[in-house]
């Protein structure tokens, strides 16, 4: 009997779904978002050129004013907050900077995406906030990037807000720990949960800058007024140095007029803090966390990897320009 032909290594049947994702769901997303262009010779050449550019890019400058601490925040879920945290951090570490990611989301998605195991009981941001362990005892070095470290989150963090209420200096717990060790890093990115509770308040008090990812979809600005209002309250009472320095447009679909309309509206509202770099809706970005990788490791030539690489450079180089 003749054996059936094996599927092409690039076909839907040959691409494994990430853990906990059904093959049908994964395949549908793959077909819907990859697009025909991804399989053309031009796309292959573009990917190769992008990968080479990543490898040969000059190192990014270190911040002139010491460590830059970002809270990556947006109370609206599904906007690419964790994805942005992971990929900007990975891109910067690939370009010579020392980076720390602090995962404050009880779901621990940033930890997963960076390949860090975080079962309940793991030394994590939970113990850090409660003062049970110092920063150096909860930091986990990345296996993929020698200059990238992670403070993982566990499900234990889900009850931390209740426990923090009765503790002294409850809003300053993270700031106290990061402040003692900040000199070891060039950049610190705190991945906030999609809420405005004490975990997010701790991130905003610890940070000097806020990075807000906004998806190019309907209701993109929904809830931002409340976030900006809370940032203003924290600036006036707890952290006068806090500023919204960076807005990043994510999930941009160039095929739709809506994406352009949202881009225009966001740029009119926020002005120059909006990065020129835009993150496209890209299947590789969605696939990468399921394999415990940033998109720059999973597929360095993809449009998503290129875009996050450029965004990381823009964040670092903008700061250098402002310091002059």
PDB file of C-alpha atoms in Angstrom:
ATOM      1  CA  UNK A   1       0.000   0.000   0.000  1.00  0.00           C
ATOM      2  CA  UNK A   2       1.296   3.451  -0.890  1.00  0.00           C
ATOM      3  CA  UNK A   3       1.904   5.654   2.107  1.00  0.00           C
ATOM      4  CA  UNK A   4       0.096   9.012   1.984  1.00  0.00           C
ATOM      5  CA  UNK A   5       2.283  12.009   1.416  1.00  0.00           C
ATOM      6  CA  UNK A   6       3.510  13.654   4.599  1.00  0.00           C
ATOM      7  CA  UNK A   7       2.133  17.124   5.169  1.00  0.00           C
ATOM      8  CA  UNK A   8       4.313  20.037   4.267  1.00  0.00           C
ATOM      9  CA  UNK A   9       6.239  21.321   7.296  1.00  0.00           C
ATOM     10  CA  UNK A  10       4.462  24.634   6.771  1.00  0.00           C
ATOM     11  CA  UNK A  11       0.934  23.239   6.491  1.00  0.00           C
ATOM     12  CA  UNK A  12      -1.714  23.574   9.177  1.00  0.00           C
ATOM     13  CA  UNK A  13      -1.534  19.839   9.937  1.00  0.00           C
ATOM     14  CA  UNK A  14       2.217  19.965  10.480  1.00  0.00           C
ATOM     15  CA  UNK A  15       2.158  22.890  12.895  1.00  0.00           C
ATOM     16  CA  UNK A  16       1.608  21.758  16.464  1.00  0.00           C
ATOM     17  CA  UNK A  17      -0.825  23.650  18.620  1.00  0.00           C
ATOM     18  CA  UNK A  18       0.563  25.137  21.839  1.00  0.00           C
ATOM     19  CA  UNK A  19      -0.270  23.383  25.111  1.00  0.00           C
ATOM     20  CA  UNK A  20      -3.878  23.852  26.278  1.00  0.00           C
ATOM     21  CA  UNK A  21      -4.973  25.096  22.841  1.00  0.00           C
ATOM     22  CA  UNK A  22      -7.066  22.827  20.635  1.00  0.00           C
ATOM     23  CA  UNK A  23      -5.692  22.020  17.207  1.00  0.00           C
ATOM     24  CA  UNK A  24      -8.914  23.254  15.610  1.00  0.00           C
ATOM     25  CA  UNK A  25      -8.771  26.627  17.354  1.00  0.00           C
ATOM     26  CA  UNK A  26      -5.070  26.991  16.682  1.00  0.00           C
ATOM     27  CA  UNK A  27      -5.443  26.009  13.034  1.00  0.00           C
ATOM     28  CA  UNK A  28      -8.288  28.431  12.444  1.00  0.00           C
ATOM     29  CA  UNK A  29      -6.308  31.281  13.953  1.00  0.00           C
ATOM     30  CA  UNK A  30      -3.256  30.254  11.956  1.00  0.00           C
ATOM     31  CA  UNK A  31      -5.166  30.327   8.676  1.00  0.00           C
ATOM     32  CA  UNK A  32      -7.059  33.506   9.481  1.00  0.00           C
ATOM     33  CA  UNK A  33      -4.084  35.577  10.543  1.00  0.00           C
ATOM     34  CA  UNK A  34      -1.063  34.223   8.701  1.00  0.00           C
ATOM     35  CA  UNK A  35      -2.264  35.291   5.255  1.00  0.00           C
ATOM     36  CA  UNK A  36      -1.001  34.279   1.846  1.00  0.00           C
ATOM     37  CA  UNK A  37       1.831  36.813   1.900  1.00  0.00           C
ATOM     38  CA  UNK A  38       3.652  34.831   4.614  1.00  0.00           C
ATOM     39  CA  UNK A  39       4.371  31.986   2.171  1.00  0.00           C
ATOM     40  CA  UNK A  40       5.776  34.009  -0.717  1.00  0.00           C
ATOM     41  CA  UNK A  41       9.464  34.209  -1.684  1.00  0.00           C
ATOM     42  CA  UNK A  42       9.349  37.911  -0.854  1.00  0.00           C
ATOM     43  CA  UNK A  43       8.188  37.085   2.670  1.00  0.00           C
ATOM     44  CA  UNK A  44      10.992  34.534   3.075  1.00  0.00           C
ATOM     45  CA  UNK A  45      13.582  37.083   1.965  1.00  0.00           C
ATOM     46  CA  UNK A  46      12.102  39.691   4.280  1.00  0.00           C
ATOM     47  CA  UNK A  47      12.239  37.287   7.223  1.00  0.00           C
ATOM     48  CA  UNK A  48      15.872  36.449   6.520  1.00  0.00           C
ATOM     49  CA  UNK A  49      16.798  40.126   6.277  1.00  0.00           C
ATOM     50  CA  UNK A  50      14.956  40.906   9.507  1.00  0.00           C
ATOM     51  CA  UNK A  51      16.684  38.091  11.375  1.00  0.00           C
ATOM     52  CA  UNK A  52      20.067  39.311  10.172  1.00  0.00           C
ATOM     53  CA  UNK A  53      19.196  42.862  11.184  1.00  0.00           C
ATOM     54  CA  UNK A  54      18.299  41.701  14.693  1.00  0.00           C
ATOM     55  CA  UNK A  55      21.613  39.885  15.016  1.00  0.00           C
ATOM     56  CA  UNK A  56      23.714  42.778  13.701  1.00  0.00           C
ATOM     57  CA  UNK A  57      21.889  45.729  15.288  1.00  0.00           C
ATOM     58  CA  UNK A  58      24.167  47.974  17.371  1.00  0.00           C
ATOM     59  CA  UNK A  59      23.730  47.760  21.152  1.00  0.00           C
ATOM     60  CA  UNK A  60      21.209  50.134  22.653  1.00  0.00           C
ATOM     61  CA  UNK A  61      22.511  52.969  24.849  1.00  0.00           C
ATOM     62  CA  UNK A  62      22.142  52.579  28.587  1.00  0.00           C
ATOM     63  CA  UNK A  63      19.833  55.121  30.244  1.00  0.00           C
ATOM     64  CA  UNK A  64      21.776  58.236  31.153  1.00  0.00           C
ATOM     65  CA  UNK A  65      19.793  58.887  34.334  1.00  0.00           C
ATOM     66  CA  UNK A  66      20.064  55.370  35.739  1.00  0.00           C
ATOM     67  CA  UNK A  67      17.544  52.546  35.697  1.00  0.00           C
ATOM     68  CA  UNK A  68      14.228  53.238  33.935  1.00  0.00           C
ATOM     69  CA  UNK A  69      11.251  51.599  35.655  1.00  0.00           C
ATOM     70  CA  UNK A  70       8.068  51.117  33.612  1.00  0.00           C
ATOM     71  CA  UNK A  71       4.644  50.027  34.773  1.00  0.00           C
ATOM     72  CA  UNK A  72       2.980  48.375  31.777  1.00  0.00           C
ATOM     73  CA  UNK A  73      -0.668  49.041  32.475  1.00  0.00           C
ATOM     74  CA  UNK A  74      -4.118  49.018  30.941  1.00  0.00           C
ATOM     75  CA  UNK A  75      -7.133  47.890  32.945  1.00  0.00           C
ATOM     76  CA  UNK A  76      -8.757  46.657  29.733  1.00  0.00           C
ATOM     77  CA  UNK A  77      -7.803  43.032  29.162  1.00  0.00           C
ATOM     78  CA  UNK A  78      -6.648  41.606  25.853  1.00  0.00           C
ATOM     79  CA  UNK A  79      -4.779  44.682  24.646  1.00  0.00           C
ATOM     80  CA  UNK A  80      -1.329  43.077  24.394  1.00  0.00           C
ATOM     81  CA  UNK A  81      -0.071  44.279  27.774  1.00  0.00           C
ATOM     82  CA  UNK A  82       1.778  41.128  28.793  1.00  0.00           C
ATOM     83  CA  UNK A  83       2.870  40.445  25.214  1.00  0.00           C
ATOM     84  CA  UNK A  84       4.358  43.928  25.049  1.00  0.00           C
ATOM     85  CA  UNK A  85       6.127  43.523  28.393  1.00  0.00           C
ATOM     86  CA  UNK A  86       7.702  40.230  27.374  1.00  0.00           C
ATOM     87  CA  UNK A  87       8.779  41.177  23.868  1.00  0.00           C
ATOM     88  CA  UNK A  88      10.086  44.673  24.565  1.00  0.00           C
ATOM     89  CA  UNK A  89      12.086  43.283  27.496  1.00  0.00           C
ATOM     90  CA  UNK A  90      13.475  40.420  25.401  1.00  0.00           C
ATOM     91  CA  UNK A  91      14.344  42.757  22.528  1.00  0.00           C
ATOM     92  CA  UNK A  92      16.222  45.128  24.811  1.00  0.00           C
ATOM     93  CA  UNK A  93      18.178  42.304  26.425  1.00  0.00           C
ATOM     94  CA  UNK A  94      19.137  41.038  22.962  1.00  0.00           C
ATOM     95  CA  UNK A  95      20.590  44.484  22.276  1.00  0.00           C
ATOM     96  CA  UNK A  96      22.921  44.565  25.253  1.00  0.00           C
ATOM     97  CA  UNK A  97      20.762  45.952  28.063  1.00  0.00           C
ATOM     98  CA  UNK A  98      20.184  44.395  31.472  1.00  0.00           C
ATOM     99  CA  UNK A  99      16.431  43.974  31.964  1.00  0.00           C
ATOM    100  CA  UNK A 100      14.169  42.792  34.783  1.00  0.00           C
ATOM    101  CA  UNK A 101      10.523  41.779  34.294  1.00  0.00           C
ATOM    102  CA  UNK A 102       8.349  41.798  37.422  1.00  0.00           C
ATOM    103  CA  UNK A 103       5.176  39.778  36.911  1.00  0.00           C
ATOM    104  CA  UNK A 104       2.355  41.168  39.072  1.00  0.00           C
ATOM    105  CA  UNK A 105      -0.498  39.381  37.313  1.00  0.00           C
ATOM    106  CA  UNK A 106      -1.744  36.335  39.291  1.00  0.00           C
ATOM    107  CA  UNK A 107      -2.241  34.508  35.990  1.00  0.00           C
ATOM    108  CA  UNK A 108       1.528  34.560  35.516  1.00  0.00           C
ATOM    109  CA  UNK A 109       1.349  34.909  31.742  1.00  0.00           C
ATOM    110  CA  UNK A 110       4.557  36.939  31.513  1.00  0.00           C
ATOM    111  CA  UNK A 111       6.364  34.254  33.495  1.00  0.00           C
ATOM    112  CA  UNK A 112       5.022  31.553  31.168  1.00  0.00           C
ATOM    113  CA  UNK A 113       5.931  33.494  28.034  1.00  0.00           C
ATOM    114  CA  UNK A 114       9.510  33.853  29.263  1.00  0.00           C
ATOM    115  CA  UNK A 115       9.806  30.149  29.999  1.00  0.00           C
ATOM    116  CA  UNK A 116       9.817  30.467  33.794  1.00  0.00           C
ATOM    117  CA  UNK A 117       7.950  27.800  35.766  1.00  0.00           C
ATOM    118  CA  UNK A 118       5.688  29.277  38.434  1.00  0.00           C
ATOM    119  CA  UNK A 119       3.643  26.655  40.302  1.00  0.00           C
ATOM    120  CA  UNK A 120       2.018  27.628  43.591  1.00  0.00           C
ATOM    121  CA  UNK A 121       4.641  27.966  46.300  1.00  0.00           C
ATOM    122  CA  UNK A 122       7.386  29.189  43.945  1.00  0.00           C
ATOM    123  CA  UNK A 123       9.412  32.124  45.274  1.00  0.00           C
ATOM    124  CA  UNK A 124       7.648  34.959  43.513  1.00  0.00           C
ATOM    125  CA  UNK A 125       6.334  38.511  43.529  1.00  0.00           C
ATOM    126  CA  UNK A 126       3.863  37.390  46.202  1.00  0.00           C
ATOM    127  CA  UNK A 127       6.602  36.867  48.797  1.00  0.00           C
ATOM    128  CA  UNK A 128       8.319  40.033  47.575  1.00  0.00           C
ATOM    129  CA  UNK A 129       5.255  42.215  48.201  1.00  0.00           C
ATOM    130  CA  UNK A 130       4.548  40.704  51.608  1.00  0.00           C
ATOM    131  CA  UNK A 131       8.157  41.217  52.691  1.00  0.00           C
ATOM    132  CA  UNK A 132       8.801  37.505  53.139  1.00  0.00           C
ATOM    133  CA  UNK A 133      11.700  37.396  50.644  1.00  0.00           C
ATOM    134  CA  UNK A 134      14.015  40.101  49.234  1.00  0.00           C
ATOM    135  CA  UNK A 135      14.290  40.783  45.517  1.00  0.00           C
ATOM    136  CA  UNK A 136      17.484  38.782  45.013  1.00  0.00           C
ATOM    137  CA  UNK A 137      15.780  35.622  46.302  1.00  0.00           C
ATOM    138  CA  UNK A 138      12.838  35.781  43.893  1.00  0.00           C
ATOM    139  CA  UNK A 139      14.672  36.744  40.688  1.00  0.00           C
ATOM    140  CA  UNK A 140      14.988  33.961  38.099  1.00  0.00           C
ATOM    141  CA  UNK A 141      17.520  34.347  35.233  1.00  0.00           C
ATOM    142  CA  UNK A 142      16.130  33.755  31.764  1.00  0.00           C
ATOM    143  CA  UNK A 143      17.373  30.605  30.066  1.00  0.00           C
ATOM    144  CA  UNK A 144      17.218  32.283  26.655  1.00  0.00           C
ATOM    145  CA  UNK A 145      18.741  35.683  27.408  1.00  0.00           C
ATOM    146  CA  UNK A 146      21.659  36.112  29.821  1.00  0.00           C
ATOM    147  CA  UNK A 147      20.815  39.780  30.451  1.00  0.00           C
ATOM    148  CA  UNK A 148      17.109  39.169  31.167  1.00  0.00           C
ATOM    149  CA  UNK A 149      15.714  38.193  34.578  1.00  0.00           C
ATOM    150  CA  UNK A 150      12.180  37.580  35.819  1.00  0.00           C
ATOM    151  CA  UNK A 151      10.331  37.859  39.112  1.00  0.00           C
ATOM    152  CA  UNK A 152       7.599  35.285  38.448  1.00  0.00           C
ATOM    153  CA  UNK A 153       4.000  35.447  39.618  1.00  0.00           C
ATOM    154  CA  UNK A 154       2.015  32.579  41.097  1.00  0.00           C
ATOM    155  CA  UNK A 155      -1.650  32.049  41.835  1.00  0.00           C
ATOM    156  CA  UNK A 156      -0.811  32.949  45.458  1.00  0.00           C
ATOM    157  CA  UNK A 157      -0.789  36.552  44.255  1.00  0.00           C
ATOM    158  CA  UNK A 158      -4.575  36.433  43.811  1.00  0.00           C
ATOM    159  CA  UNK A 159      -5.035  36.898  47.563  1.00  0.00           C
ATOM    160  CA  UNK A 160      -2.269  39.450  48.007  1.00  0.00           C
ATOM    161  CA  UNK A 161      -4.523  42.496  47.734  1.00  0.00           C
ATOM    162  CA  UNK A 162      -6.488  41.426  50.815  1.00  0.00           C
ATOM    163  CA  UNK A 163      -3.284  40.701  52.741  1.00  0.00           C
ATOM    164  CA  UNK A 164      -1.689  44.001  51.723  1.00  0.00           C
ATOM    165  CA  UNK A 165      -4.556  46.047  53.147  1.00  0.00           C
ATOM    166  CA  UNK A 166      -3.406  45.491  56.730  1.00  0.00           C
ATOM    167  CA  UNK A 167       0.323  45.984  56.083  1.00  0.00           C
ATOM    168  CA  UNK A 168       2.219  49.239  56.690  1.00  0.00           C
ATOM    169  CA  UNK A 169       3.272  51.214  53.599  1.00  0.00           C
ATOM    170  CA  UNK A 170       1.079  48.911  51.540  1.00  0.00           C
ATOM    171  CA  UNK A 171       1.376  51.038  48.377  1.00  0.00           C
ATOM    172  CA  UNK A 172       5.190  51.217  48.605  1.00  0.00           C
ATOM    173  CA  UNK A 173       6.108  47.552  49.048  1.00  0.00           C
ATOM    174  CA  UNK A 174       7.372  47.053  45.492  1.00  0.00           C
ATOM    175  CA  UNK A 175       9.027  50.476  45.325  1.00  0.00           C
ATOM    176  CA  UNK A 176      11.066  49.719  48.434  1.00  0.00           C
ATOM    177  CA  UNK A 177      12.418  46.473  46.973  1.00  0.00           C
ATOM    178  CA  UNK A 178      13.088  47.753  43.455  1.00  0.00           C
ATOM    179  CA  UNK A 179      14.651  50.947  44.766  1.00  0.00           C
ATOM    180  CA  UNK A 180      17.288  48.991  46.674  1.00  0.00           C
ATOM    181  CA  UNK A 181      18.391  46.961  43.639  1.00  0.00           C
ATOM    182  CA  UNK A 182      17.524  49.138  40.661  1.00  0.00           C
ATOM    183  CA  UNK A 183      21.159  49.917  39.911  1.00  0.00           C
ATOM    184  CA  UNK A 184      21.690  46.332  38.764  1.00  0.00           C
ATOM    185  CA  UNK A 185      19.404  46.858  35.758  1.00  0.00           C
ATOM    186  CA  UNK A 186      19.018  49.267  32.873  1.00  0.00           C
ATOM    187  CA  UNK A 187      15.281  48.672  32.523  1.00  0.00           C
ATOM    188  CA  UNK A 188      12.592  47.233  34.789  1.00  0.00           C
ATOM    189  CA  UNK A 189       9.173  46.379  33.337  1.00  0.00           C
ATOM    190  CA  UNK A 190       6.333  45.630  35.764  1.00  0.00           C
ATOM    191  CA  UNK A 191       3.499  43.699  34.138  1.00  0.00           C
ATOM    192  CA  UNK A 192       0.315  44.873  35.874  1.00  0.00           C
ATOM    193  CA  UNK A 193      -2.927  42.904  36.207  1.00  0.00           C
ATOM    194  CA  UNK A 194      -5.939  44.206  34.232  1.00  0.00           C
ATOM    195  CA  UNK A 195      -7.361  46.017  37.258  1.00  0.00           C
ATOM    196  CA  UNK A 196      -6.715  49.107  39.357  1.00  0.00           C
ATOM    197  CA  UNK A 197      -6.240  47.453  42.752  1.00  0.00           C
ATOM    198  CA  UNK A 198      -3.293  47.458  45.139  1.00  0.00           C
ATOM    199  CA  UNK A 199      -1.103  45.358  42.852  1.00  0.00           C
ATOM    200  CA  UNK A 200      -1.338  47.954  40.088  1.00  0.00           C
ATOM    201  CA  UNK A 201      -0.962  50.783  42.617  1.00  0.00           C
ATOM    202  CA  UNK A 202       2.286  49.184  43.829  1.00  0.00           C
ATOM    203  CA  UNK A 203       3.543  49.087  40.244  1.00  0.00           C
ATOM    204  CA  UNK A 204       2.623  52.733  39.630  1.00  0.00           C
ATOM    205  CA  UNK A 205       4.301  53.861  42.853  1.00  0.00           C
ATOM    206  CA  UNK A 206       7.470  51.905  42.017  1.00  0.00           C
ATOM    207  CA  UNK A 207       7.671  53.168  38.424  1.00  0.00           C
ATOM    208  CA  UNK A 208       8.836  56.442  36.964  1.00  0.00           C
ATOM    209  CA  UNK A 209       7.117  55.808  33.642  1.00  0.00           C
ATOM    210  CA  UNK A 210       3.914  54.196  32.397  1.00  0.00           C
ATOM    211  CA  UNK A 211       3.746  52.264  29.125  1.00  0.00           C
ATOM    212  CA  UNK A 212       0.151  51.890  27.916  1.00  0.00           C
ATOM    213  CA  UNK A 213      -0.542  49.367  25.125  1.00  0.00           C
ATOM    214  CA  UNK A 214      -3.727  50.186  23.200  1.00  0.00           C
ATOM    215  CA  UNK A 215      -5.227  47.787  20.685  1.00  0.00           C
ATOM    216  CA  UNK A 216      -6.392  49.180  17.326  1.00  0.00           C
ATOM    217  CA  UNK A 217      -9.937  47.925  17.761  1.00  0.00           C
ATOM    218  CA  UNK A 218     -13.395  49.132  18.709  1.00  0.00           C
ATOM    219  CA  UNK A 219     -13.644  50.631  22.222  1.00  0.00           C
ATOM    220  CA  UNK A 220      -9.858  51.017  22.287  1.00  0.00           C
ATOM    221  CA  UNK A 221     -10.019  54.020  24.605  1.00  0.00           C
ATOM    222  CA  UNK A 222     -12.652  52.488  26.872  1.00  0.00           C
ATOM    223  CA  UNK A 223     -11.582  52.715  30.506  1.00  0.00           C
ATOM    224  CA  UNK A 224      -8.479  54.788  29.791  1.00  0.00           C
ATOM    225  CA  UNK A 225      -9.986  57.855  31.450  1.00  0.00           C
ATOM    226  CA  UNK A 226     -10.170  55.955  34.736  1.00  0.00           C
ATOM    227  CA  UNK A 227      -6.601  54.678  34.365  1.00  0.00           C
ATOM    228  CA  UNK A 228      -5.308  58.172  33.608  1.00  0.00           C
ATOM    229  CA  UNK A 229      -7.301  59.542  36.541  1.00  0.00           C
ATOM    230  CA  UNK A 230      -5.721  57.012  38.883  1.00  0.00           C
ATOM    231  CA  UNK A 231      -2.273  57.809  37.518  1.00  0.00           C
ATOM    232  CA  UNK A 232      -2.928  61.470  38.299  1.00  0.00           C
ATOM    233  CA  UNK A 233      -4.045  60.604  41.842  1.00  0.00           C
ATOM    234  CA  UNK A 234      -0.872  58.581  42.414  1.00  0.00           C
ATOM    235  CA  UNK A 235       1.245  61.370  40.964  1.00  0.00           C
ATOM    236  CA  UNK A 236      -0.331  63.931  43.288  1.00  0.00           C
ATOM    237  CA  UNK A 237      -0.174  61.826  46.445  1.00  0.00           C
ATOM    238  CA  UNK A 238       2.327  58.973  46.208  1.00  0.00           C
ATOM    239  CA  UNK A 239       4.704  59.347  43.251  1.00  0.00           C
ATOM    240  CA  UNK A 240       5.176  62.877  41.845  1.00  0.00           C
ATOM    241  CA  UNK A 241       7.744  61.634  39.309  1.00  0.00           C
ATOM    242  CA  UNK A 242       5.285  59.306  37.539  1.00  0.00           C
ATOM    243  CA  UNK A 243       4.545  60.113  33.904  1.00  0.00           C
ATOM    244  CA  UNK A 244       2.858  58.455  30.937  1.00  0.00           C
ATOM    245  CA  UNK A 245       5.905  58.390  28.695  1.00  0.00           C
ATOM    246  CA  UNK A 246       4.953  55.737  26.145  1.00  0.00           C
ATOM    247  CA  UNK A 247       1.835  54.565  24.310  1.00  0.00           C
ATOM    248  CA  UNK A 248       2.124  51.610  21.933  1.00  0.00           C
ATOM    249  CA  UNK A 249      -0.517  50.697  19.360  1.00  0.00           C
ATOM    250  CA  UNK A 250      -1.043  46.925  19.159  1.00  0.00           C
ATOM    251  CA  UNK A 251      -3.074  44.456  17.093  1.00  0.00           C
ATOM    252  CA  UNK A 252      -3.006  46.770  14.098  1.00  0.00           C
ATOM    253  CA  UNK A 253      -4.717  45.234  11.060  1.00  0.00           C
ATOM    254  CA  UNK A 254      -3.754  47.175   7.954  1.00  0.00           C
ATOM    255  CA  UNK A 255      -6.687  45.662   6.069  1.00  0.00           C
ATOM    256  CA  UNK A 256      -9.241  47.582   8.106  1.00  0.00           C
ATOM    257  CA  UNK A 257     -10.217  51.223   8.159  1.00  0.00           C
ATOM    258  CA  UNK A 258     -10.991  50.898  11.859  1.00  0.00           C
ATOM    259  CA  UNK A 259      -7.323  50.355  12.708  1.00  0.00           C
ATOM    260  CA  UNK A 260      -6.383  53.590  10.946  1.00  0.00           C
ATOM    261  CA  UNK A 261      -9.208  55.473  12.660  1.00  0.00           C
ATOM    262  CA  UNK A 262      -8.117  54.255  16.098  1.00  0.00           C
ATOM    263  CA  UNK A 263      -4.494  55.123  15.337  1.00  0.00           C
ATOM    264  CA  UNK A 264      -5.455  58.677  14.404  1.00  0.00           C
ATOM    265  CA  UNK A 265      -7.656  59.065  17.494  1.00  0.00           C
ATOM    266  CA  UNK A 266      -4.966  57.774  19.866  1.00  0.00           C
ATOM    267  CA  UNK A 267      -2.282  60.007  18.341  1.00  0.00           C
ATOM    268  CA  UNK A 268      -4.555  63.036  18.603  1.00  0.00           C
ATOM    269  CA  UNK A 269      -5.313  62.238  22.245  1.00  0.00           C
ATOM    270  CA  UNK A 270      -1.804  61.357  23.488  1.00  0.00           C
ATOM    271  CA  UNK A 271       0.437  63.271  21.083  1.00  0.00           C
ATOM    272  CA  UNK A 272       4.165  62.600  20.913  1.00  0.00           C
ATOM    273  CA  UNK A 273       4.223  59.872  23.567  1.00  0.00           C
ATOM    274  CA  UNK A 274       2.707  57.464  21.003  1.00  0.00           C
ATOM    275  CA  UNK A 275       5.485  55.428  19.390  1.00  0.00           C
ATOM    276  CA  UNK A 276       5.849  55.502  15.624  1.00  0.00           C
ATOM    277  CA  UNK A 277       6.311  51.735  15.794  1.00  0.00           C
ATOM    278  CA  UNK A 278       3.030  49.825  15.594  1.00  0.00           C
ATOM    279  CA  UNK A 279       2.528  46.156  16.478  1.00  0.00           C
ATOM    280  CA  UNK A 280       0.537  44.317  13.782  1.00  0.00           C
ATOM    281  CA  UNK A 281      -1.966  41.586  14.402  1.00  0.00           C
ATOM    282  CA  UNK A 282       0.320  38.629  13.755  1.00  0.00           C
ATOM    283  CA  UNK A 283      -0.141  34.916  14.367  1.00  0.00           C
ATOM    284  CA  UNK A 284       3.480  34.426  15.450  1.00  0.00           C
ATOM    285  CA  UNK A 285       2.983  36.869  18.322  1.00  0.00           C
ATOM    286  CA  UNK A 286      -0.017  34.820  19.456  1.00  0.00           C
ATOM    287  CA  UNK A 287       1.774  31.467  19.104  1.00  0.00           C
ATOM    288  CA  UNK A 288       5.023  32.302  20.897  1.00  0.00           C
ATOM    289  CA  UNK A 289       3.802  32.340  24.550  1.00  0.00           C
ATOM    290  CA  UNK A 290       2.417  28.816  24.173  1.00  0.00           C
ATOM    291  CA  UNK A 291       5.997  27.640  23.656  1.00  0.00           C
ATOM    292  CA  UNK A 292       7.451  29.676  26.517  1.00  0.00           C
ATOM    293  CA  UNK A 293       9.214  32.083  24.174  1.00  0.00           C
ATOM    294  CA  UNK A 294       9.160  35.692  23.111  1.00  0.00           C
ATOM    295  CA  UNK A 295       8.250  36.183  19.464  1.00  0.00           C
ATOM    296  CA  UNK A 296      11.843  37.305  18.839  1.00  0.00           C
ATOM    297  CA  UNK A 297      13.008  33.824  19.833  1.00  0.00           C
ATOM    298  CA  UNK A 298      10.101  31.930  18.300  1.00  0.00           C
ATOM    299  CA  UNK A 299      10.231  33.563  14.857  1.00  0.00           C
ATOM    300  CA  UNK A 300      12.743  36.437  14.655  1.00  0.00           C
ATOM    301  CA  UNK A 301      11.859  37.191  11.043  1.00  0.00           C
ATOM    302  CA  UNK A 302       8.121  37.571  11.604  1.00  0.00           C
ATOM    303  CA  UNK A 303       6.367  40.900  11.321  1.00  0.00           C
ATOM    304  CA  UNK A 304       5.547  40.784  15.023  1.00  0.00           C
ATOM    305  CA  UNK A 305       9.190  40.265  16.001  1.00  0.00           C
ATOM    306  CA  UNK A 306      10.356  43.045  13.703  1.00  0.00           C
ATOM    307  CA  UNK A 307       7.790  45.439  15.153  1.00  0.00           C
ATOM    308  CA  UNK A 308       8.654  44.749  18.787  1.00  0.00           C
ATOM    309  CA  UNK A 309      12.344  45.010  17.945  1.00  0.00           C
ATOM    310  CA  UNK A 310      11.761  48.458  16.431  1.00  0.00           C
ATOM    311  CA  UNK A 311       9.552  49.511  19.361  1.00  0.00           C
ATOM    312  CA  UNK A 312      12.289  48.598  21.843  1.00  0.00           C
ATOM    313  CA  UNK A 313      14.822  50.671  19.934  1.00  0.00           C
ATOM    314  CA  UNK A 314      12.446  53.606  19.730  1.00  0.00           C
ATOM    315  CA  UNK A 315      11.831  53.550  23.499  1.00  0.00           C
ATOM    316  CA  UNK A 316      15.557  53.516  24.263  1.00  0.00           C
ATOM    317  CA  UNK A 317      16.639  56.005  21.600  1.00  0.00           C
ATOM    318  CA  UNK A 318      13.855  58.464  22.413  1.00  0.00           C
ATOM    319  CA  UNK A 319      15.141  58.645  25.969  1.00  0.00           C
ATOM    320  CA  UNK A 320      18.675  59.302  24.722  1.00  0.00           C
ATOM    321  CA  UNK A 321      17.390  62.177  22.565  1.00  0.00           C
ATOM    322  CA  UNK A 322      15.436  63.690  25.469  1.00  0.00           C
ATOM    323  CA  UNK A 323      18.484  63.544  27.760  1.00  0.00           C
ATOM    324  CA  UNK A 324      20.604  65.644  25.393  1.00  0.00           C
TER     325      UNK A 324
END
